[in-house]
Amino acid sequence: MASKYAEVYQGWQDNPEGFWAEAAKEIDWFTPASKTFDANEGVYGRWFTGATCNTCYNCVDRHVENGRADQPAIIYDSPITGNKKTLTYRDLLIETQALGNVMKSKGVGKGDRVIIYMPMVPEAAIAMLACARIGAIHSVVFGGFAAAELATRIDDSSPKFIISASCGIEPNRVVSYKPLLDEAIEISNNKPQATLILQREEETCDLLAGRDFDYSDEMAKAREAADSLPCEPVLATDPLYVLYTSGTTGQPKGVIRDNGGHMVALKWSMKAIYDVDPGEVYWAASDVGWVVGHSYIVYAPLLHGATTILFEGKPVGTPDAGTFWRVIEEHKVETLFTAPTAFRAIKGQDPEGEFIKKYDLSHFRNLFLAGERADPDTIHWAERMLGVPVIDHWWQTETGWTIAGNPMGLGKLPIKYGSPTVPMPGYHMEVLDDEGNPLAAGELGNIVVKMPLPPGCLPTLWNAEERFKSAYLSEFPGYYQTADAGFIDEDGYLFIMARTDDIINVAGHRLSTGGMEEVVAAHKDVAECAVVGIADEMKGQSPCGFLVLNAGVNRDHEDIKKEVVQLVREKIGPVAAFKKALVVKRLPKTRSGKILRSTMQKIADGMEWKMPATIDDPAILDEIKEVLEQQS
Ligand code: COA
Ligand code: AMP
C-alpha cells in the first residue's frame, strides 16, 4: 500500500493536540483529561492533565474483560535453563493481584518506589505490572550491573521494597544476585523495609529473617486468599517508573515515565510503527532492564492485547545461532525487534544462514532494529537471509519510543540504508550547529527536537529537575538536545552518525565512559586516564582505557592493567565489557586541558583524523599511536 505517512505526519503538525487526543481514545481512562496538553504544568508542559487511569488495568484487566482471558499474554522461553511457560491474560490478572496484595501487606502503596533487580523471568514482568496496579513506581535495574551501581540507584530512588531473585544465568556462569543485593543494601544510605526473593532452582540463597521474604511462599498465600485487588487510579502525569540510564558522569540519570502519555504513545506505535494487530505474537529480544524491554517486552504489546515473548537466552550459544529462528517458528512470532549487534553475532557464527533454512519462518513479517546504528552490511545480510523488511529505527531511553522510523502500519516508505527513515508524529526534528543555527539538508550537526516532546517522553529526571534542564534543554533553548549528531537529507530522512557526549554503545548497551574513568582513576597507581569507545566488529564499540601512571610506579604494567579491568567489573559490572587497558606516558590535551578523546578514538579505529588546532603538544598523539600499534 502507498504510505500514509506524509498525510499522518501533516495531520499531527496541523493539530498536535487533536492528534494525541484521538490516539488517547484507544486507552481506557477512569476520568478523562481536562487538557490534552497543559503548557503551564511541569518543566515544559504535561500531557493528559487531570486524567486518571491505571497502566496495569489497560495492559491486563481490560483484555480479560473483553474476551482475551485465555489468550497467551506472555510466553516465557528460556533456552538457557530449558524452561518454557505460558501465562494467559487471566493468569496475569491473578498474578498481578496476588503480587499487588503481597506488596500492600508489606506496606507498599501509591507513589512508593520498588526496585526490581531480576533476570529475564516472567516474575520480572509481573512485578512491573503489579507495581503499576497499586500505583507504586518501579525502577528496574539490569542484572549485569554490580553492587555499587545498584546501590547508586537505591540511594537515588529510596525504594521501600526490592524484588529480586537468587540468581541470573549467563552462558558461562550462574550470577549470584543475592550477595550483590546484600552488598548494595549494605553500602547504600536508604535501606528498603523488605525484599521479596524469587528462589531459582539453579541456585538458591539464604534469606535474612525479618527483611527477606520468599516470593513463592508469599505468592502462594496471596493466591490462596484470592483477594481481588482493583487497579489504583493514578494521575496520567504520575510516574509509572524511573529507569536509570548512563549520563556523562558516574551518576546515572533517573528517567521518569508517566502513566497516561506513555500508554497513548506506545499503543499508537504498535499498529502504526510495528504493524502489529491485537492477538498477534510480538517479540522484543532485549532485557527488561533496558528501555526496549520496558516498552516492547512488557508495556506496548500488552496494552495492545498482543502476545509478548520473554526470552532468557542469547542470540548465539544458547544453544546455537539458530535459537532466534526456533523461537520464531515455535511461537509463531510475526514481528521481531532486537539490536543489530545480535544479528552481527548470529552472522558471525552462521554467515550462510544454514540454521535459518531449518525452520519454518513463513509467518514472520518484519524485523526491527534499534539500540545502535544499524550498519548497512548487517541490514543487507538480514534481508537476504530472511526475505522480510529490515527496519532500522532510532530512539533513546529518554523518549521511550521511536523518534525516527519507517512506520510499517502506515505503509512502508522506501528504505535508505544507514538511515532510520523519518520523524514520527510528535517529533519536529532540526539539525543545528554548535551556536544553535539551523543547518541545511545534508549538513552534519546536533540533532534536536523542537519542544514540547510528545507523549511518552520524559517529563523530567527523578529528583533532578535542574539536571534535566541543563542536560537536555539549556544548550539549544526551545529544543531537546538528543546528544546524537547527524543530518537530515533533502527527502527528510534522518541519519544518526555519532553521540556528541561521552556515551558509548557496547553490544546495544548504553554506557558512560565518564563513569568508567571515575572508577579507573580511583586505582592507586593511576594518575589520570581516558576511556574511549573503539570499533568492535560484533559489539559496535568496546571501551579502551588509556592510563597514565603515577610518577615512580615501577610495578609490572600487566598487573596494573588486570587490576583496572577487574575494578571496572567490580564497580560497574560485567556489562561494561571493559577488557582493554593501555599504559601511555601522557594524554593528548587541548591548551585548556581538555582530553582529546575523539582524536584518540579516530587514531585507534584507523580513521582519518586532523590535528586539532588547539592541541597542546602534538607529539603525544604519536606516542598514543605507537602504543596502539604495539598492541595490535
Ligand atoms: N546479568 C549478568 N551478567 C550479564 C548480563 C546479565 N543480565 N548480561 C550480560 N552480562 C555479562 C555477560 O555475561 C558478559 O560477561 P563476561 O565478561 O563474563 O563474558 C558481559 O556482561 C558482557 O555482556 P555482553 O555485552 O552482552 O556480551 P556477550 O558476549 O555476553 O553477548 C551479544 C554479546 C551481542 C550476544 C549480547 O550482548 C546481545 O544479545 N546483545 C543484544 C543487546 C540488546 O538486547 N540490547 C537492548 C537494546 S535492543
Ligand atoms: P538507549 O538510551 O540505551 O536506548 O540509547 C540511545 C542511544 O543509542 C541513542 O542516543 C543513539 O546514540 C543510539 N541509538 C539507538 N538507536 C539507534 C539507531 N537506530 N541508529 C543510531 N543510533 C541509535
XYZ file of C-alpha atoms and ligand atoms in Angstrom:
703
model
C 0.000 0.000 0.000
C 1.101 3.568 -0.639
C 2.408 5.086 2.558
C 0.042 7.339 4.507
C 2.999 8.680 6.472
C 3.103 12.167 4.897
C -0.621 12.664 5.466
C -0.484 11.419 9.073
C 2.593 13.493 9.925
C 0.970 16.572 8.369
C -2.180 15.850 10.393
C -0.120 15.920 13.550
C 1.671 19.141 12.515
C -1.644 20.842 11.788
C -3.192 19.851 15.113
C -0.802 18.203 17.581
C -3.268 18.107 20.461
C -6.059 16.815 18.263
C -3.766 14.060 17.009
C -2.943 12.816 20.510
C -6.499 13.289 21.789
C -7.610 10.936 19.007
C -4.866 8.405 19.867
C -5.928 8.610 23.537
C -9.296 7.060 22.649
C -7.502 3.699 22.494
C -6.871 3.862 26.245
C -9.447 3.222 28.982
C -9.401 6.184 31.356
C -11.110 6.316 34.743
C -11.653 10.038 34.249
C -10.821 11.908 31.055
C -8.180 14.593 30.746
C -9.184 18.176 31.393
C -6.488 19.237 28.920
C -4.723 17.131 26.287
C -1.620 19.258 26.796
C -1.119 21.815 29.530
C 1.810 24.073 28.673
C 1.778 25.545 32.189
C 2.434 22.303 34.027
C 5.836 20.728 34.634
C 9.123 21.825 33.112
C 7.855 22.092 29.548
C 4.157 21.158 29.855
C 2.394 17.875 30.611
C 0.187 15.543 28.607
C -3.344 14.484 29.598
C -3.514 16.582 32.750
C -6.387 15.870 35.088
C -6.969 12.366 33.699
C -6.899 9.325 35.985
C -6.017 5.883 34.728
C -4.071 2.722 35.523
C -1.470 1.148 33.260
C -1.966 -2.378 34.637
C -5.701 -2.093 34.010
C -5.018 -1.243 30.380
C -2.401 -3.993 29.997
C -4.304 -6.771 31.756
C -7.800 -6.313 33.185
C -9.453 -4.777 30.164
C -8.309 -7.638 27.946
C -9.730 -10.175 30.389
C -12.998 -8.223 30.390
C -13.009 -8.023 26.596
C -12.577 -11.653 25.593
C -8.824 -12.216 25.746
C -8.726 -14.016 29.120
C -7.465 -17.277 27.601
C -5.097 -15.723 25.094
C -1.406 -16.054 25.916
C -0.154 -12.733 27.240
C 3.435 -13.751 27.992
C 5.332 -16.700 26.559
C 8.488 -17.314 28.574
C 11.114 -19.215 26.614
C 14.420 -19.872 28.328
C 16.894 -21.921 26.302
C 19.461 -21.175 28.984
C 17.532 -23.178 31.613
C 15.389 -25.331 29.317
C 12.158 -23.890 30.763
C 9.090 -22.633 28.939
C 5.859 -21.298 30.328
C 2.788 -19.513 29.008
C 0.771 -17.024 31.024
C -2.641 -16.064 29.698
C -4.167 -12.681 30.344
C -6.272 -14.343 33.078
C -3.099 -15.742 34.687
C -1.556 -12.296 34.546
C -4.583 -10.835 36.297
C -4.312 -13.424 39.081
C -0.555 -12.921 39.434
C -0.607 -9.116 39.454
C -3.409 -9.100 42.024
C -1.536 -11.564 44.207
C 1.757 -9.696 43.997
C -0.005 -6.370 44.483
C -1.546 -7.768 47.653
C 1.810 -9.096 48.852
C 3.358 -5.661 48.378
C 0.464 -3.936 50.108
C 0.810 -6.328 53.046
C 4.426 -5.141 53.344
C 3.320 -1.524 53.455
C 3.967 -0.593 49.833
C 1.464 1.842 48.342
C 0.861 4.528 45.781
C 3.939 6.607 44.979
C 6.372 4.296 46.816
C 9.397 3.169 44.852
C 10.122 -0.515 44.257
C 13.412 -1.693 42.796
C 13.223 -4.774 40.590
C 16.601 -6.485 40.175
C 15.812 -9.641 38.262
C 16.840 -11.849 35.394
C 14.617 -12.435 32.378
C 11.873 -14.417 34.093
C 8.104 -13.791 33.893
C 8.140 -12.693 37.534
C 10.052 -9.571 36.442
C 7.201 -8.510 34.141
C 4.623 -9.465 36.781
C 6.488 -7.300 39.294
C 6.429 -4.295 36.941
C 2.710 -4.697 36.282
C 1.897 -5.303 39.958
C 3.647 -2.038 40.854
C 1.586 -0.269 38.193
C -1.524 -1.910 39.630
C -1.041 -0.434 43.104
C 0.359 2.876 41.847
C 3.895 2.156 43.091
C 6.801 3.393 40.958
C 9.144 0.664 39.777
C 12.768 1.010 38.955
C 14.219 -1.996 37.158
C 17.975 -2.468 37.437
C 19.704 -4.572 34.765
C 21.215 -7.783 36.141
C 24.641 -7.140 34.597
C 25.296 -4.203 36.937
C 27.453 -4.644 40.009
C 26.506 -3.895 43.625
C 27.833 -0.321 43.572
C 25.661 0.583 40.576
C 22.654 -0.994 42.265
C 23.461 0.961 45.428
C 23.557 4.244 43.493
C 20.060 3.508 42.218
C 18.848 2.521 45.694
C 20.212 5.762 47.093
C 18.649 7.908 44.408
C 15.205 6.299 44.291
C 14.920 5.375 48.010
C 12.811 2.239 47.439
C 10.585 0.922 50.178
C 10.752 -2.566 48.716
C 13.029 -4.599 46.438
C 12.016 -7.590 44.342
C 14.897 -9.797 43.272
C 15.924 -13.372 42.578
C 18.548 -15.753 43.886
C 20.408 -15.785 40.584
C 20.611 -14.992 36.921
C 22.112 -17.343 34.381
C 24.711 -16.414 31.802
C 26.063 -18.963 29.304
C 29.374 -19.230 31.141
C 28.212 -18.928 34.752
C 25.449 -18.583 37.319
C 25.298 -14.972 38.502
C 24.551 -14.914 42.222
C 22.258 -11.927 42.661
C 21.708 -12.158 46.410
C 25.279 -11.308 47.512
C 25.183 -8.346 45.110
C 21.852 -7.233 46.532
C 23.039 -7.627 50.137
C 26.187 -5.635 49.408
C 24.219 -2.901 47.643
C 21.823 -2.562 50.580
C 24.768 -2.574 52.970
C 26.566 0.304 51.240
C 23.506 2.403 50.411
C 22.157 5.070 52.712
C 18.492 4.289 52.079
C 17.604 0.837 53.309
C 14.432 -0.784 51.939
C 11.938 -2.067 54.507
C 11.737 -5.502 52.942
C 12.704 -7.614 49.950
C 10.967 -10.396 48.074
C 13.278 -13.040 46.654
C 12.463 -15.496 43.900
C 14.408 -18.677 44.611
C 15.537 -20.265 41.353
C 16.393 -23.930 41.256
C 19.764 -23.297 39.559
C 20.975 -21.645 42.789
C 19.082 -20.751 45.928
C 20.188 -18.251 48.547
C 19.831 -17.556 52.266
C 17.125 -15.158 53.362
C 17.619 -12.655 56.142
C 14.916 -13.167 58.774
C 12.620 -10.182 59.097
C 13.856 -8.458 55.933
C 13.798 -11.004 53.092
C 10.623 -12.830 52.106
C 10.267 -15.799 49.815
C 8.456 -14.964 46.578
C 6.839 -18.394 46.140
C 5.623 -18.638 49.755
C 4.167 -15.147 49.799
C 2.525 -15.586 46.420
C 1.068 -18.983 47.357
C -0.591 -17.414 50.405
C -1.892 -14.480 48.377
C -3.223 -16.720 45.589
C -4.999 -18.870 48.134
C -6.594 -15.863 49.780
C -7.672 -14.827 46.266
C -8.459 -11.307 47.398
C -9.318 -9.188 44.440
C -7.331 -6.008 44.060
C -8.821 -3.265 41.921
C -6.358 -1.144 39.980
C -5.443 2.027 41.848
C -6.422 5.186 39.949
C -3.365 7.377 39.386
C -2.992 10.657 37.562
C -1.932 10.390 33.934
C 1.008 12.572 34.961
C 2.032 10.378 37.921
C 5.246 8.391 37.393
C 4.870 4.784 36.283
C 8.568 4.101 36.539
C 12.058 5.502 36.881
C 14.701 3.933 34.647
C 18.312 4.891 35.196
C 20.452 5.457 32.148
C 24.039 6.495 31.587
C 24.819 10.172 31.662
C 28.126 11.931 31.273
C 29.181 11.230 34.854
C 29.161 8.153 37.046
C 25.810 9.314 38.459
C 23.116 7.814 36.201
C 20.073 9.812 35.176
C 16.693 8.685 36.503
C 14.397 8.954 33.500
C 10.780 9.309 34.627
C 7.976 7.820 32.589
C 4.428 8.884 33.317
C 1.305 6.730 33.016
C -1.008 8.478 30.574
C 1.206 9.788 27.779
C 3.237 6.585 27.864
C 0.178 4.412 27.260
C -1.098 6.620 24.456
C 2.214 6.735 22.592
C 3.003 3.025 22.971
C -0.459 1.891 21.963
C -0.301 4.090 18.860
C 3.133 2.727 17.970
C 2.097 -0.930 17.921
C -0.026 -0.639 14.787
C 1.401 2.469 13.139
C 5.090 1.662 13.540
C 5.260 -2.117 14.030
C 2.129 -3.051 12.042
C 1.041 -5.485 14.750
C -2.591 -6.370 15.418
C -4.042 -7.431 18.771
C -3.755 -11.190 19.187
C -0.514 -11.449 17.189
C 2.826 -12.589 18.595
C 5.464 -9.910 19.047
C 8.994 -10.435 20.296
C 11.443 -7.845 21.542
C 14.665 -9.766 22.150
C 16.089 -7.409 24.731
C 16.108 -7.371 28.529
C 13.575 -5.853 30.921
C 16.478 -3.882 32.418
C 16.639 -1.671 29.312
C 14.106 0.737 27.881
C 13.389 -1.569 24.938
C 12.403 -4.210 27.463
C 10.146 -1.824 29.372
C 8.376 -0.518 26.291
C 8.325 -3.513 23.977
C 8.664 -6.664 26.068
C 6.159 -5.536 28.674
C 4.016 -2.460 28.167
C 3.288 -1.908 24.463
C 2.424 -5.485 23.427
C 0.210 -5.930 26.488
C -1.517 -2.566 26.049
C -2.265 -3.738 22.519
C -3.627 -7.161 23.515
C -0.812 -8.943 21.689
C 1.261 -11.884 22.943
C 4.775 -10.995 24.042
C 7.792 -13.296 24.175
C 10.063 -13.107 27.209
C 13.295 -14.760 26.121
C 16.017 -15.747 28.561
C 18.910 -16.520 26.297
C 21.385 -15.060 23.842
C 21.297 -14.873 20.073
C 24.237 -17.293 19.924
C 25.412 -20.033 22.274
C 22.017 -20.897 23.790
C 22.483 -23.408 22.300
C 23.400 -22.118 18.835
C 22.923 -19.398 16.234
C 19.528 -20.894 15.296
C 17.824 -20.113 18.588
C 16.045 -16.980 17.257
C 14.601 -18.939 14.323
C 13.488 -21.761 16.623
C 11.590 -19.298 18.818
C 10.024 -17.596 15.777
C 8.860 -20.934 14.386
C 7.684 -22.446 17.649
C 5.715 -19.476 18.947
C 4.570 -18.149 15.559
C 6.297 -14.808 16.038
C 5.209 -12.284 13.412
C 7.472 -9.392 14.432
C 10.942 -9.361 15.972
C 12.685 -6.339 17.445
C 16.311 -6.597 18.502
C 19.673 -4.825 18.372
C 21.945 -5.013 15.302
C 24.691 -6.487 17.497
C 22.551 -9.623 17.958
C 22.461 -10.050 14.194
C 26.185 -9.437 13.873
C 26.699 -12.176 16.465
C 24.459 -14.592 14.512
C 26.034 -13.661 11.180
C 29.492 -14.239 12.672
C 28.595 -17.832 13.567
C 26.300 -18.660 10.670
C 27.304 -16.469 7.722
C 25.475 -18.625 5.181
C 22.288 -18.797 7.234
C 22.354 -22.604 7.481
C 20.297 -22.535 10.687
C 17.681 -20.283 9.100
C 16.937 -22.929 6.479
C 15.997 -25.460 9.151
C 12.973 -23.516 10.408
C 9.596 -22.534 9.029
C 9.544 -18.748 9.139
C 6.734 -18.310 6.633
C 4.575 -16.341 9.102
C 7.437 -13.951 10.023
C 6.750 -10.463 8.641
C 9.140 -7.767 9.858
C 12.432 -7.344 11.642
C 13.018 -4.087 13.549
C 16.445 -2.995 14.748
C 17.383 -0.300 17.269
C 19.721 0.495 20.120
C 22.681 1.450 17.950
C 23.296 2.404 14.333
C 22.224 -0.415 12.042
C 25.156 -0.827 9.690
C 24.105 -1.447 6.080
C 26.079 -4.737 5.907
C 24.041 -6.226 8.726
C 20.765 -4.998 7.223
C 21.634 -6.406 3.783
C 22.576 -9.756 5.293
C 19.370 -9.979 7.335
C 17.241 -9.010 4.337
C 18.926 -11.585 2.131
C 18.678 -14.352 4.691
C 15.161 -13.716 5.984
C 13.424 -12.229 2.967
C 11.470 -9.746 5.110
C 11.767 -5.965 5.500
C 14.520 -4.986 7.946
C 13.597 -1.719 9.587
C 16.038 0.458 11.482
C 14.514 2.864 13.980
C 16.089 5.363 16.322
C 15.148 6.174 19.880
C 16.502 6.689 23.372
C 15.736 5.745 26.963
C 14.559 9.324 27.379
C 11.907 9.128 24.649
C 10.644 5.603 25.400
C 9.548 5.094 21.799
C 10.632 5.830 18.259
C 11.877 9.274 17.293
C 12.555 8.272 13.695
C 11.416 5.128 11.970
C 9.679 3.613 8.980
C 6.062 3.268 10.149
C 5.119 -0.072 8.610
C 1.470 0.148 9.647
C 1.066 3.330 7.624
C 2.641 1.672 4.578
C 6.352 1.132 4.131
C 8.467 4.059 2.979
C 11.447 3.444 0.690
C 14.467 2.372 2.749
C 17.702 4.336 2.597
C 20.456 2.213 4.069
C 22.155 3.880 7.012
C 19.049 5.944 7.859
C 16.337 5.095 10.400
C 13.989 6.922 7.969
C 11.733 9.801 9.064
C 10.469 11.513 12.238
C 7.350 10.126 13.863
C 4.348 12.343 14.592
C 5.142 14.261 17.773
C 8.739 14.921 16.796
C 9.688 18.066 14.904
C 13.357 17.494 14.122
C 16.052 20.004 13.261
C 19.828 19.959 12.916
C 21.707 22.862 14.490
C 25.323 23.956 14.525
C 27.070 24.451 17.864
C 25.845 28.062 18.011
C 22.245 26.932 17.535
C 21.857 27.992 13.892
C 19.789 25.707 11.656
C 21.797 23.729 9.131
C 20.832 22.947 5.563
C 19.864 19.474 4.316
C 22.837 17.136 4.330
C 24.896 19.191 6.802
C 26.151 17.393 9.887
C 25.260 18.874 13.274
C 23.392 18.462 16.559
C 20.083 16.681 16.179
C 17.400 18.372 18.272
C 13.651 18.062 18.839
C 11.567 21.227 18.920
C 9.750 21.405 22.256
C 7.422 20.150 23.531
C 8.297 16.483 23.476
C 5.413 14.161 22.558
C 3.528 11.918 24.999
C 5.639 9.084 26.398
C 8.880 11.084 26.605
C 10.422 12.001 29.921
C 8.794 14.966 31.678
C 11.896 15.405 33.862
C 14.543 13.422 35.781
C 13.871 11.840 39.157
C 14.871 14.286 41.899
C 16.966 16.238 39.407
C 14.954 18.900 37.621
C 17.944 21.230 37.238
C 19.983 18.422 35.704
C 17.108 17.734 33.317
C 17.178 21.342 32.203
C 20.950 21.606 31.961
C 21.484 18.235 30.267
C 18.733 18.464 27.681
C 17.142 21.892 27.367
C 19.638 24.653 28.043
C 22.198 24.349 25.242
C 19.643 24.996 22.490
C 16.770 26.993 24.041
C 13.402 25.789 22.786
C 14.795 22.391 21.818
C 15.520 18.998 23.387
C 19.109 18.041 22.706
C 19.303 14.370 21.710
C 23.115 14.290 22.125
C 23.230 12.497 18.780
C 24.924 14.080 15.791
C 23.817 13.559 12.226
C 21.931 15.146 9.371
C 18.598 15.289 7.588
C 18.744 14.771 3.830
C 16.744 16.563 1.147
C 13.935 13.948 1.443
C 13.601 14.484 5.203
C 15.395 11.231 6.118
C 17.474 11.323 9.293
C 20.982 9.915 9.531
C 22.330 9.296 13.048
C 26.098 9.276 12.985
C 27.575 9.645 16.497
C 26.992 10.800 20.068
C 28.055 14.309 20.936
C 28.827 13.325 24.545
C 30.932 10.584 26.100
C 28.286 7.868 25.888
C 29.323 4.748 24.026
C 27.232 1.885 22.748
C 28.596 -1.571 23.521
C 26.563 -4.537 22.220
C 23.462 -2.321 22.195
C 24.105 -1.294 25.806
C 24.477 2.393 26.601
C 27.493 3.112 28.794
C 29.235 6.198 30.099
C 32.973 6.408 29.513
C 32.982 9.174 32.153
C 31.628 6.655 34.668
C 34.378 4.189 33.766
C 37.025 6.901 34.037
C 35.866 7.653 37.580
C 36.459 4.012 38.515
C 39.802 3.672 36.708
C 41.107 6.931 38.169
C 40.447 5.551 41.655
C 43.172 2.894 41.193
C 46.094 3.815 43.422
C 48.695 3.734 40.628
C 46.691 5.726 38.078
C 47.415 9.452 37.843
C 44.907 10.148 35.081
C 43.058 8.272 32.401
C 40.794 8.450 29.389
C 38.312 5.815 28.300
C 37.194 5.832 24.679
C 34.919 3.560 22.678
C 36.825 1.858 19.899
C 35.329 -0.020 16.949
C 34.411 -3.638 17.602
C 33.188 -5.886 14.814
C 30.496 -7.608 16.868
C 29.658 -5.188 19.671
C 29.842 -2.000 17.608
C 32.110 -0.371 20.155
C 34.133 -1.568 23.097
C 35.757 0.537 25.802
C 39.515 1.028 25.884
C 41.253 2.725 28.808
C 44.408 4.803 28.389
C 46.215 5.036 31.721
C 48.908 7.448 32.839
C 50.592 6.038 35.931
C 51.740 7.976 38.947
C 55.403 9.016 38.880
C 57.616 6.377 40.473
C 55.257 3.432 39.939
C 57.520 0.562 38.975
C 55.161 -2.402 39.246
C 54.562 -4.653 36.272
C 52.195 -2.783 33.935
C 50.378 -6.015 33.077
C 49.373 -6.431 36.743
C 48.077 -2.868 36.908
C 46.066 -3.321 33.707
C 44.489 -6.517 35.058
C 43.584 -4.791 38.328
C 41.981 -1.896 36.485
C 39.913 -4.281 34.334
C 38.810 -6.135 37.467
C 37.947 -2.874 39.226
C 35.565 -1.787 36.466
C 33.939 -5.242 36.511
C 33.511 -4.996 40.291
C 32.274 -1.414 40.429
C 30.187 -1.095 37.270
C 29.626 -4.713 36.318
C 30.437 -7.220 33.593
C 28.077 -5.407 31.226
C 30.658 -2.609 30.887
C 32.734 -5.147 28.890
C 35.846 -3.194 29.863
C 38.638 -5.569 28.891
C 41.333 -3.395 27.351
C 43.665 -1.033 29.180
C 46.856 0.541 27.814
C 49.565 2.398 29.680
C 50.672 5.635 27.998
C 53.162 8.296 29.054
C 50.799 11.237 28.626
C 47.291 12.035 27.398
C 46.756 14.424 24.476
C 45.019 17.589 25.602
C 43.948 20.972 24.335
C 45.746 24.021 25.660
C 42.858 24.497 28.081
C 43.385 20.974 29.424
C 40.537 19.037 27.739
C 41.456 15.467 26.850
C 41.202 14.868 23.096
C 39.164 11.674 23.323
C 37.623 11.765 19.871
C 41.020 12.169 18.206
C 42.314 9.210 20.227
C 39.307 7.198 19.144
C 39.854 8.022 15.465
C 43.505 7.015 15.716
C 42.573 3.749 17.447
C 39.953 2.992 14.775
C 42.403 3.756 11.954
C 40.107 6.529 10.705
C 41.194 9.750 9.078
C 41.870 12.446 11.654
C 43.005 16.047 11.702
C 45.491 17.525 14.124
C 43.268 19.606 16.469
C 44.218 23.273 16.175
C 44.066 23.674 19.938
C 46.348 20.728 20.805
C 48.935 21.434 23.451
C 51.644 19.009 22.336
C 51.184 17.172 19.005
C 53.968 14.675 19.851
C 51.644 12.956 22.348
C 49.449 11.672 19.531
C 52.470 9.861 18.068
C 53.067 8.251 21.455
C 49.439 7.056 21.540
C 49.747 5.668 18.006
C 52.887 3.800 18.960
C 51.243 2.145 21.987
C 48.221 1.129 19.901
C 50.473 -0.321 17.195
C 52.412 -2.345 19.750
C 49.121 -3.825 20.972
C 47.738 -4.865 17.619
N 23.418 -10.445 34.170
C 24.713 -10.655 34.478
N 25.714 -10.525 33.591
C 25.387 -10.152 32.342
C 24.059 -9.913 31.949
C 23.050 -10.074 32.933
N 21.769 -9.854 32.657
N 24.050 -9.565 30.639
C 25.317 -9.589 30.222
N 26.128 -9.952 31.244
C 27.572 -10.140 31.218
C 27.946 -11.206 30.196
O 27.901 -12.498 30.757
C 29.362 -10.808 29.845
O 30.206 -11.267 30.884
P 31.673 -11.874 30.608
O 32.550 -10.677 30.504
O 31.938 -12.696 31.824
O 31.599 -12.685 29.353
C 29.353 -9.287 29.946
O 28.217 -8.960 30.768
C 29.189 -8.581 28.629
O 27.950 -8.982 28.075
P 27.501 -8.673 26.581
O 27.997 -7.321 26.196
O 26.055 -8.919 26.458
O 28.364 -9.664 25.717
P 28.160 -11.173 25.370
O 29.427 -11.551 24.696
O 27.723 -11.963 26.548
O 26.978 -11.193 24.296
C 25.669 -10.326 22.459
C 27.039 -10.423 23.113
C 25.750 -9.433 21.236
C 25.214 -11.705 22.052
C 24.679 -9.739 23.500
O 25.219 -8.567 24.029
C 23.309 -9.392 22.971
O 22.459 -10.208 22.781
N 23.066 -8.100 22.799
C 21.760 -7.557 22.442
C 21.646 -6.323 23.269
C 20.268 -5.846 23.491
O 19.337 -6.587 23.504
N 20.183 -4.545 23.736
C 18.983 -3.887 24.063
C 18.621 -2.869 23.062
S 17.566 -3.530 21.797
P 19.440 3.964 24.855
O 19.045 5.113 25.678
O 20.165 2.906 25.597
O 18.280 3.416 24.047
O 20.490 4.514 23.804
C 20.138 5.589 22.985
C 21.255 5.911 22.048
O 21.562 4.761 21.237
C 20.882 6.987 21.055
O 21.052 8.285 21.577
C 21.810 6.689 19.905
O 23.096 7.191 20.155
C 21.872 5.174 19.911
N 20.868 4.611 19.008
C 19.737 3.966 19.349
N 19.085 3.545 18.244
C 19.813 3.947 17.177
C 19.668 3.834 15.743
N 18.651 3.180 15.217
N 20.613 4.397 14.969
C 21.666 5.047 15.511
N 21.862 5.174 16.841
C 20.954 4.638 17.666
